[in-house]
XYZ file of C-alpha atoms in Angstrom:
620
model
C 82.031 106.009 128.224
C 79.823 108.385 130.177
C 80.907 111.686 128.713
C 81.234 111.489 124.986
C 80.517 114.590 122.941
C 82.079 114.242 119.538
C 82.054 112.651 116.159
C 81.633 109.001 115.916
C 83.692 106.451 114.141
C 82.279 106.148 110.652
C 83.506 102.934 109.081
C 80.815 102.713 106.461
C 80.393 102.986 102.748
C 77.069 104.258 101.523
C 74.785 103.482 98.618
C 71.291 104.634 97.789
C 68.686 101.924 97.355
C 65.465 102.134 95.405
C 63.235 101.434 98.364
C 62.089 103.281 101.454
C 62.737 102.696 105.109
C 59.677 100.553 105.646
C 61.338 97.664 103.767
C 64.268 97.631 106.205
C 63.172 97.042 109.804
C 65.878 97.702 112.366
C 66.578 95.442 115.341
C 66.237 96.879 118.810
C 69.443 97.432 120.720
C 69.995 94.415 123.003
C 70.419 94.712 126.753
C 73.937 93.552 127.701
C 74.417 90.771 130.231
C 75.346 92.657 133.403
C 77.796 90.063 134.738
C 79.745 89.832 131.453
C 79.732 93.603 131.058
C 81.204 94.212 134.496
C 83.815 91.506 133.861
C 84.927 93.481 130.788
C 84.828 96.656 132.890
C 87.301 95.120 135.344
C 89.538 94.159 132.435
C 89.547 97.758 131.172
C 90.802 98.958 134.580
C 93.959 96.846 134.623
C 96.249 99.264 132.691
C 94.889 102.306 134.549
C 94.743 101.588 138.289
C 96.939 99.927 140.915
C 96.552 96.283 141.908
C 95.053 97.288 145.248
C 92.523 99.595 143.596
C 91.627 96.887 141.095
C 91.097 94.330 143.840
C 88.923 96.781 145.787
C 86.782 97.381 142.689
C 86.535 93.640 142.065
C 85.055 93.194 145.540
C 82.524 95.976 144.864
C 81.494 94.289 141.602
C 81.058 90.914 143.335
C 78.892 92.521 146.002
C 76.854 94.346 143.371
C 76.237 91.109 141.435
C 75.380 88.867 144.382
C 72.009 87.073 144.117
C 69.194 89.303 145.311
C 71.484 92.330 145.311
C 71.194 95.770 143.710
C 72.615 94.586 140.396
C 69.957 91.948 139.912
C 67.166 94.445 140.564
C 68.653 97.081 138.238
C 69.103 94.482 135.497
C 65.369 93.663 135.693
C 64.477 97.362 135.512
C 66.715 97.865 132.480
C 65.120 94.919 130.706
C 61.656 96.389 131.350
C 62.793 99.733 129.962
C 64.120 98.029 126.826
C 60.763 96.334 126.301
C 58.744 99.546 126.496
C 61.044 102.000 124.651
C 62.363 102.266 121.108
C 65.938 102.319 122.371
C 66.902 101.960 126.021
C 70.137 103.955 125.644
C 69.615 106.784 123.134
C 67.368 109.097 125.152
C 69.468 108.706 128.296
C 72.696 109.507 126.431
C 70.958 112.440 124.767
C 69.996 113.812 128.168
C 73.115 113.027 130.201
C 75.821 113.677 127.621
C 74.410 116.660 125.742
C 71.432 118.412 127.306
C 72.737 118.370 130.890
C 76.251 119.423 129.915
C 76.809 123.064 130.883
C 80.043 123.604 128.937
C 79.959 125.887 125.852
C 78.945 124.271 122.565
C 81.936 125.522 120.540
C 85.069 123.417 121.157
C 83.502 121.377 123.991
C 80.532 119.875 122.172
C 79.874 120.863 118.553
C 82.319 119.330 116.055
C 83.442 121.155 112.930
C 84.037 119.675 109.496
C 86.557 121.500 107.328
C 85.939 120.878 103.633
C 88.413 121.376 100.766
C 89.084 125.020 99.997
C 87.033 126.370 97.121
C 88.422 128.196 94.107
C 86.841 131.586 94.837
C 88.816 134.369 96.511
C 86.269 137.177 96.778
C 82.698 137.931 97.795
C 81.322 137.248 94.308
C 82.550 133.679 94.324
C 81.477 133.341 97.943
C 77.864 134.222 97.155
C 77.787 132.050 94.041
C 79.098 129.008 95.914
C 76.850 129.642 98.937
C 73.847 129.708 96.586
C 74.816 126.374 95.074
C 75.484 124.893 98.499
C 72.016 125.900 99.690
C 70.531 124.262 96.594
C 72.521 121.116 97.336
C 71.255 120.941 100.922
C 67.666 121.418 99.731
C 68.250 118.650 97.193
C 69.369 116.327 100.010
C 66.323 117.324 102.060
C 64.091 116.463 99.088
C 65.846 113.110 98.792
C 65.225 112.019 102.383
C 61.603 113.201 102.136
C 60.935 111.359 98.863
C 59.029 108.044 98.794
C 62.198 106.136 97.845
C 64.173 107.887 100.556
C 67.800 107.247 101.419
C 69.115 103.938 102.677
C 72.688 103.424 103.887
C 74.228 99.984 104.030
C 77.092 98.900 106.281
C 78.281 95.295 106.414
C 75.135 94.308 104.586
C 72.905 95.955 107.204
C 70.876 99.151 106.779
C 71.523 102.092 109.074
C 68.653 103.745 110.920
C 67.700 107.031 109.175
C 65.633 108.385 112.076
C 67.829 111.399 112.827
C 67.830 112.810 109.275
C 64.347 114.212 109.600
C 65.423 116.150 112.692
C 68.300 117.863 110.881
C 66.103 120.595 109.445
C 64.132 123.150 111.430
C 65.628 122.004 114.734
C 67.461 124.043 117.339
C 68.747 123.716 120.864
C 67.241 125.998 123.517
C 69.287 126.822 126.641
C 67.950 126.268 130.133
C 69.065 126.745 133.716
C 69.354 123.043 134.540
C 69.355 121.463 131.109
C 68.821 122.370 127.481
C 66.072 121.064 125.283
C 65.898 120.456 121.540
C 63.127 122.236 119.675
C 61.711 120.106 116.860
C 58.947 120.936 114.445
C 55.799 118.936 115.365
C 55.130 116.077 112.965
C 51.728 117.473 111.961
C 53.229 120.848 110.963
C 55.241 121.573 107.847
C 58.801 122.848 108.135
C 59.691 126.470 107.550
C 60.418 127.625 104.022
C 63.469 129.743 104.777
C 67.056 129.630 105.968
C 68.972 132.034 108.193
C 71.965 133.787 106.656
C 74.514 135.536 108.921
C 76.816 138.276 107.672
C 78.678 140.961 109.615
C 77.011 139.778 112.854
C 73.582 140.364 111.270
C 70.918 137.700 110.783
C 68.560 137.498 107.819
C 65.543 135.315 107.146
C 65.799 134.261 103.490
C 63.091 132.302 101.682
C 64.343 129.328 99.660
C 60.996 128.059 98.357
C 58.446 129.626 96.061
C 54.873 130.073 97.191
C 53.919 126.845 95.382
C 56.447 124.883 97.423
C 59.060 124.483 94.697
C 62.670 125.258 95.704
C 64.272 128.383 94.339
C 66.775 127.927 91.550
C 70.448 128.656 92.200
C 70.098 131.956 90.314
C 67.112 132.976 92.388
C 68.998 132.198 95.596
C 71.971 134.141 94.260
C 69.781 137.191 93.647
C 68.554 136.917 97.231
C 72.155 136.753 98.411
C 73.099 139.870 96.439
C 70.233 141.776 98.054
C 71.305 140.546 101.480
C 74.902 141.642 100.969
C 73.820 145.095 99.815
C 71.930 145.535 103.093
C 74.637 144.278 105.473
C 77.737 146.315 104.682
C 78.250 147.559 108.213
C 79.082 145.217 111.067
C 76.563 145.306 113.908
C 78.007 146.739 117.109
C 76.413 144.051 119.254
C 77.270 140.495 118.085
C 74.189 138.833 119.552
C 75.276 135.425 118.207
C 78.198 135.418 120.656
C 75.693 134.712 123.431
C 75.302 131.173 122.062
C 79.028 130.502 122.657
C 78.820 130.927 126.427
C 78.414 128.326 129.163
C 74.928 126.898 128.840
C 73.651 128.076 132.220
C 75.013 131.589 131.547
C 73.402 131.591 128.119
C 70.209 130.290 129.723
C 70.039 133.326 131.998
C 70.869 135.695 129.128
C 68.290 133.957 126.937
C 65.527 134.550 129.464
C 66.411 138.240 129.561
C 66.782 138.517 125.790
C 63.389 137.090 124.853
C 61.447 139.191 127.346
C 61.502 141.799 124.596
C 58.921 141.046 121.914
C 61.144 142.022 118.980
C 63.980 139.882 120.293
C 61.644 136.967 120.900
C 60.340 137.097 117.319
C 63.880 137.220 115.909
C 65.071 134.342 118.077
C 62.030 132.239 117.157
C 62.748 132.878 113.483
C 66.297 131.566 113.857
C 65.108 128.557 115.841
C 62.539 127.564 113.194
C 64.802 128.091 110.191
C 65.789 125.013 108.155
C 69.498 125.647 108.714
C 71.986 128.492 108.966
C 74.522 129.782 106.429
C 77.387 131.904 107.767
C 79.036 134.252 105.261
C 82.419 134.841 106.861
C 84.878 137.627 106.202
C 88.388 136.668 105.136
C 90.387 135.300 108.046
C 94.034 136.062 108.727
C 96.517 134.723 106.181
C 98.491 131.669 107.246
C 101.371 129.741 105.772
C 100.517 126.600 103.847
C 101.965 124.522 106.692
C 99.622 126.100 109.257
C 96.580 126.483 107.004
C 94.711 123.299 108.011
C 95.305 123.790 111.739
C 94.342 127.463 111.836
C 91.372 127.073 109.489
C 90.076 124.096 111.481
C 90.212 126.259 114.613
C 88.401 129.065 112.783
C 85.718 126.614 111.688
C 85.362 125.221 115.213
C 84.846 128.491 117.101
C 84.844 131.325 114.545
C 88.193 132.784 115.561
C 86.983 134.896 118.475
C 85.153 138.172 118.920
C 87.436 140.066 116.515
C 86.899 137.496 113.777
C 83.774 135.543 112.812
C 82.419 134.135 116.092
C 79.628 136.722 116.067
C 78.513 135.242 112.744
C 77.166 132.109 114.397
C 74.138 130.771 116.214
C 75.659 127.670 117.788
C 72.298 126.333 118.990
C 71.294 125.499 115.394
C 71.712 121.881 114.374
C 73.345 122.740 111.030
C 75.572 125.759 110.378
C 77.265 125.911 106.984
C 80.218 128.290 106.786
C 81.404 129.883 103.528
C 84.287 132.357 103.640
C 85.284 135.021 101.144
C 88.704 133.363 100.921
C 87.312 129.993 99.787
C 87.119 128.307 103.195
C 84.008 126.269 103.786
C 82.721 123.731 106.243
C 80.042 122.867 108.749
C 79.462 123.042 112.497
C 76.769 120.734 113.837
C 75.078 120.074 117.167
C 75.494 116.505 118.368
C 72.320 116.663 120.406
C 70.540 116.057 117.093
C 73.109 114.861 114.556
C 75.828 112.188 114.403
C 78.977 112.276 112.289
C 78.094 109.331 110.040
C 74.809 110.946 109.004
C 76.445 114.366 108.648
C 79.087 112.952 106.304
C 76.426 111.269 104.196
C 74.653 114.611 103.816
C 77.912 116.432 103.003
C 78.804 113.801 100.414
C 75.492 114.464 98.657
C 75.885 118.239 98.886
C 79.471 118.271 97.571
C 78.548 115.966 94.705
C 75.732 118.376 93.851
C 78.128 121.329 94.029
C 80.577 119.591 91.687
C 78.026 119.582 88.882
C 77.998 122.340 86.320
C 75.855 125.435 86.916
C 72.143 124.916 86.526
C 70.700 127.475 84.183
C 67.068 126.670 84.790
C 64.524 129.417 84.183
C 62.946 130.533 87.449
C 59.448 129.267 87.992
C 56.878 131.993 88.179
C 55.686 132.006 91.796
C 52.044 132.492 92.650
C 53.073 135.437 94.793
C 56.099 137.668 94.561
C 59.202 136.372 96.302
C 59.944 138.590 99.327
C 63.513 139.854 99.774
C 65.578 138.617 102.727
C 64.262 140.014 105.979
C 66.720 141.370 108.510
C 66.121 140.192 112.072
C 66.408 143.054 114.530
C 67.244 142.981 118.221
C 66.939 145.427 121.094
C 69.807 145.547 123.565
C 68.907 146.689 127.068
C 71.869 147.241 129.439
C 71.524 143.776 130.977
C 71.755 142.071 127.575
C 74.738 144.220 126.600
C 76.500 143.055 129.748
C 75.669 139.432 128.943
C 77.223 139.914 125.503
C 80.376 141.429 126.994
C 80.706 138.526 129.428
C 80.212 136.015 126.627
C 82.835 137.788 124.486
C 85.400 137.621 127.280
C 84.724 133.945 127.957
C 84.882 133.084 124.266
C 88.209 134.807 123.689
C 89.687 132.957 126.674
C 88.493 129.671 125.160
C 89.771 130.553 121.682
C 93.209 131.495 122.985
C 93.371 128.375 125.138
C 92.682 125.868 122.365
C 95.677 124.366 120.600
C 94.967 122.492 117.351
C 97.422 120.600 115.175
C 96.224 119.118 111.864
C 98.549 117.133 109.637
C 98.552 114.538 106.879
C 100.736 111.492 107.455
C 101.860 110.448 103.962
C 104.118 107.437 104.637
C 101.213 105.026 104.314
C 97.452 104.806 104.696
C 94.916 102.187 105.696
C 96.034 99.835 102.918
C 99.244 99.006 104.838
C 97.697 97.484 107.992
C 95.045 95.814 105.822
C 97.794 94.128 103.828
C 99.102 92.665 107.081
C 95.675 91.486 108.266
C 95.141 94.252 110.804
C 92.072 96.471 110.975
C 93.208 100.057 110.210
C 91.113 101.594 112.980
C 92.534 99.277 115.628
C 96.053 99.770 114.238
C 95.712 103.559 114.584
C 94.403 103.275 118.134
C 97.389 101.160 119.196
C 99.723 103.699 117.545
C 98.015 106.431 119.562
C 98.516 104.462 122.770
C 102.226 104.167 121.962
C 102.468 107.876 121.149
C 100.783 108.861 124.421
C 102.937 106.449 126.429
C 106.102 107.960 124.997
C 104.917 111.453 125.953
C 103.560 110.669 129.429
C 105.136 107.344 130.449
C 101.764 105.788 131.211
C 98.483 104.948 129.541
C 95.316 106.894 130.252
C 91.568 106.466 129.960
C 90.885 106.489 126.219
C 87.604 106.235 124.368
C 86.714 105.922 120.711
C 83.241 106.851 119.505
C 81.449 104.325 117.283
C 78.086 104.328 115.574
C 75.150 102.209 116.722
C 72.890 103.161 113.828
C 72.376 99.521 112.877
C 69.866 99.480 115.758
C 66.459 101.117 115.824
C 66.999 104.784 116.788
C 70.611 103.939 117.574
C 73.042 106.838 117.884
C 76.521 106.213 119.298
C 78.544 104.713 122.123
C 82.219 104.305 122.958
C 84.962 101.692 123.000
C 87.433 101.619 125.890
C 90.795 101.661 124.080
C 93.313 101.200 126.914
C 93.916 97.500 127.445
C 96.384 95.181 129.123
C 97.507 94.055 125.676
C 98.164 97.654 124.618
C 100.140 98.281 127.812
C 102.303 95.197 127.210
C 103.086 96.349 123.684
C 103.933 99.981 124.472
C 106.179 98.916 127.352
C 108.046 96.513 125.079
C 108.178 98.744 121.988
C 111.213 100.764 123.092
C 112.876 98.011 125.110
C 116.180 97.215 123.326
C 116.458 93.733 124.846
C 113.147 92.533 123.408
C 113.260 90.692 120.082
C 111.497 92.243 117.087
C 109.387 89.116 116.605
C 108.186 89.338 120.192
C 107.292 93.002 119.764
C 105.338 92.206 116.602
C 103.428 89.473 118.422
C 102.500 91.936 121.174
C 101.449 94.506 118.558
C 99.135 92.019 116.885
C 97.619 91.035 120.226
C 96.962 94.709 121.069
C 95.320 95.302 117.684
C 93.186 92.171 118.022
C 92.166 93.156 121.550
C 90.967 96.559 120.397
C 89.115 95.082 117.452
C 87.371 92.604 119.742
C 86.322 95.426 122.089
C 85.021 97.405 119.120
C 82.958 94.501 117.809
C 81.358 94.021 121.227
C 80.205 97.657 121.316
C 78.967 97.505 117.722
C 76.835 94.525 118.752
C 75.318 96.596 121.557
C 77.449 95.106 124.352
C 78.817 98.388 125.674
C 80.453 98.805 129.070
C 79.845 102.540 129.352
C 76.332 102.498 127.951
C 75.429 99.922 130.590
C 77.071 101.897 133.394
C 75.203 105.007 132.288
C 71.945 103.039 132.326
C 72.594 101.906 135.901
C 73.194 105.501 136.915
C 70.076 106.819 135.186
C 67.887 104.068 136.642
C 68.964 105.053 140.141
C 68.496 108.770 139.501
C 65.023 108.288 138.033
C 63.885 106.178 141.004
C 65.673 108.195 143.681
C 67.758 105.184 144.731
C 71.366 105.429 145.895
C 74.005 105.037 143.218
C 75.817 101.678 143.233
C 79.202 101.705 144.970
C 80.902 100.781 141.689
C 79.868 104.193 140.303
C 81.231 106.011 143.358
C 84.538 104.174 143.188
C 87.908 105.827 142.483
C 88.567 103.329 139.678
C 85.397 104.397 137.909
C 86.387 108.069 138.150
C 89.863 107.350 136.757
C 88.637 105.117 133.931
C 85.987 107.583 132.745
C 88.209 110.680 132.891
C 88.844 110.526 129.162
C 92.257 112.066 128.632
C 92.260 110.721 125.091
C 89.000 111.292 123.257
C 89.180 109.801 119.790
C 87.167 109.104 116.682
C 87.653 107.971 113.130
C 85.875 109.128 110.000
C 86.050 107.223 106.744
C 84.290 109.006 103.962
C 84.613 109.410 100.194
C 84.757 113.175 100.726
C 88.004 114.919 101.571
C 87.514 116.560 104.949
C 89.088 117.308 108.300
C 86.960 116.838 111.405
C 87.932 118.529 114.635
C 86.644 118.974 118.171
C 88.026 119.842 121.571
C 89.221 117.615 124.424
C 86.691 116.295 126.920
C 88.766 117.169 129.977
C 91.157 120.060 130.756
C 94.194 117.765 130.935
C 93.338 115.723 127.862
C 93.506 115.550 124.094
C 91.101 114.947 121.258
C 92.346 113.012 118.238
C 90.356 112.445 115.048
C 91.659 110.146 112.312
C 90.604 110.304 108.662
C 92.478 107.480 106.902
C 92.577 107.068 103.141
C 94.275 104.296 101.179
C 97.689 105.982 101.061
C 97.643 108.625 103.795
C 96.113 109.508 107.159
C 94.778 112.950 108.044
C 94.839 113.616 111.770
C 93.548 116.474 113.910
C 94.869 116.732 117.477
C 93.721 119.306 120.015
C 94.619 120.196 123.597
C 94.303 123.129 125.980
C 97.259 125.453 126.546
C 96.207 126.003 130.150
C 97.402 122.484 130.967
C 101.190 122.281 131.148
C 101.095 118.497 130.792
C 99.527 118.435 127.323
C 100.939 119.609 124.001
C 99.091 118.986 120.730
C 102.211 119.379 118.588
C 104.243 117.045 120.798
C 101.587 114.328 120.673
C 101.263 114.807 116.894
C 105.015 114.335 116.425
C 104.986 111.324 118.738
C 102.072 109.801 116.810
C 103.894 110.118 113.496
C 106.941 108.514 115.065
C 104.833 105.673 116.468
C 103.257 104.992 113.075
C 106.666 104.872 111.380
C 108.132 102.618 114.073
C 105.208 100.199 113.859
C 105.570 100.084 110.082
C 109.311 99.449 110.380
C 108.697 96.671 112.909
C 106.273 94.903 110.582
C 108.535 95.263 107.548
C 111.545 94.031 109.542
C 109.711 90.915 110.692
C 107.827 90.296 107.452
C 110.097 91.692 104.693
C 108.584 89.547 101.991
C 105.110 90.999 102.655
C 106.141 94.674 102.658
């Protein structure tokens, strides 16, 4: 995939080891064999393009791979890059997928994680929980900075922890052509404060004493009480809304905003802060049936300009959200953070929050702890107009997004496991069947997976549409086909997807390689290969189904928007006995309907279960 912007498939279980990173060297990501990769690319086109288009693309691939041709030269250049860089893919994906993407961060780029609702129902409980949450995040930060550190193991292999140290004190900065990520230089210590947003106001709040020790929960709570007492009124100008706009629009507004010295100092404070905590007002009341869907949308974009969207600074890597009504969650920037690492952090923080209250006496600081400092802004007419434009664009986006979250309770991942099928592959085939029933064809589908087993590895994608999947979905509703034949086709489709997944996990990615070819040509000023200008390539990388899977010990719902206007996003969170799913689409497209696809998916899962039980009754 060339355009992936959302959470990755996390199929890992984590444990903390009693040794640091130095004891676990990570292999470098291998360079795929170009000929084999393009052979798999041709295979991925079969269910998506006509026979004539496929044959035309095959000829382009053969020409590209001929001895002494462009492919041979680009393969040599890619191998040289791999030899002189830590990871030949990560920086290119970081640039092409995130920093050069001009779409707004909310919905289009930054995923949201909705956590279980808390017990509190008022501002007192909100502040108490927010204080404990901050302490939990600082505890995780101390863990990754300790000599023993944090080591995650998946399939007996450690996962690269490189990105954790960029979680804190980092921020995206908008630009005209591309964004950049601001990181604290290695030789400088991180800031000692967090940013807290309430009623569209931003406060710099210290979380460490002057001797470097973290504040206790009670000390943080006292800071929070002071902050609340000084932010009763909602600011007229929600400056945070600027960060929700298209990146080039925000880049222009940013240049204007920071011309003013006061504004520049306030923006720099937010950019340097460890992370952001958003204290949200109570959202609209929803029925229990709609709660997950509406709250996930609120977490993803803030609900619009009349709700909590002004309580955000979307450029920050980590934004924790705590509502007065007990809602809580996180929005994170994928330019710096991946889902697997985010879920590890959240698991630590929630475990910390589940402990009883810490009644530790506050340490006497060497100097008096300053109260939270409000960050002020000046609003010249040009900036006010930028804010109005951003508000209008945001509300259009909010009203356009359709989200449907549900929990499928008939069975969970234990059922396909019992029948020797990988749950992730089983779910992807069910999604292909659901889409086929809605649209009478398959579409370009990608699933994000983690490459953190490699040195500085981040993520890549699996192409999910296959000839085997097409054969199964076409036969599934055919009354003249025998059940045993349908089951055989189902198993072949599941095995095909699992094989494709394993290849990507081993670093043999189709789309990562195609992106590398493109970036090599751009960097050298050479013409793009014909295979990247081909209609088949455009069709197969127009991801109408953008999917991911998160497996985590914590109960959560992850959501994000579609990659294309006429597409869907689907995130699975399977447990042993149920499957939580979040589906999103845009209302502006008459062809897509999140609720319709959700209903079709549940039907597909039930039909696949019935097929297996019918053919293998003794194993049900």
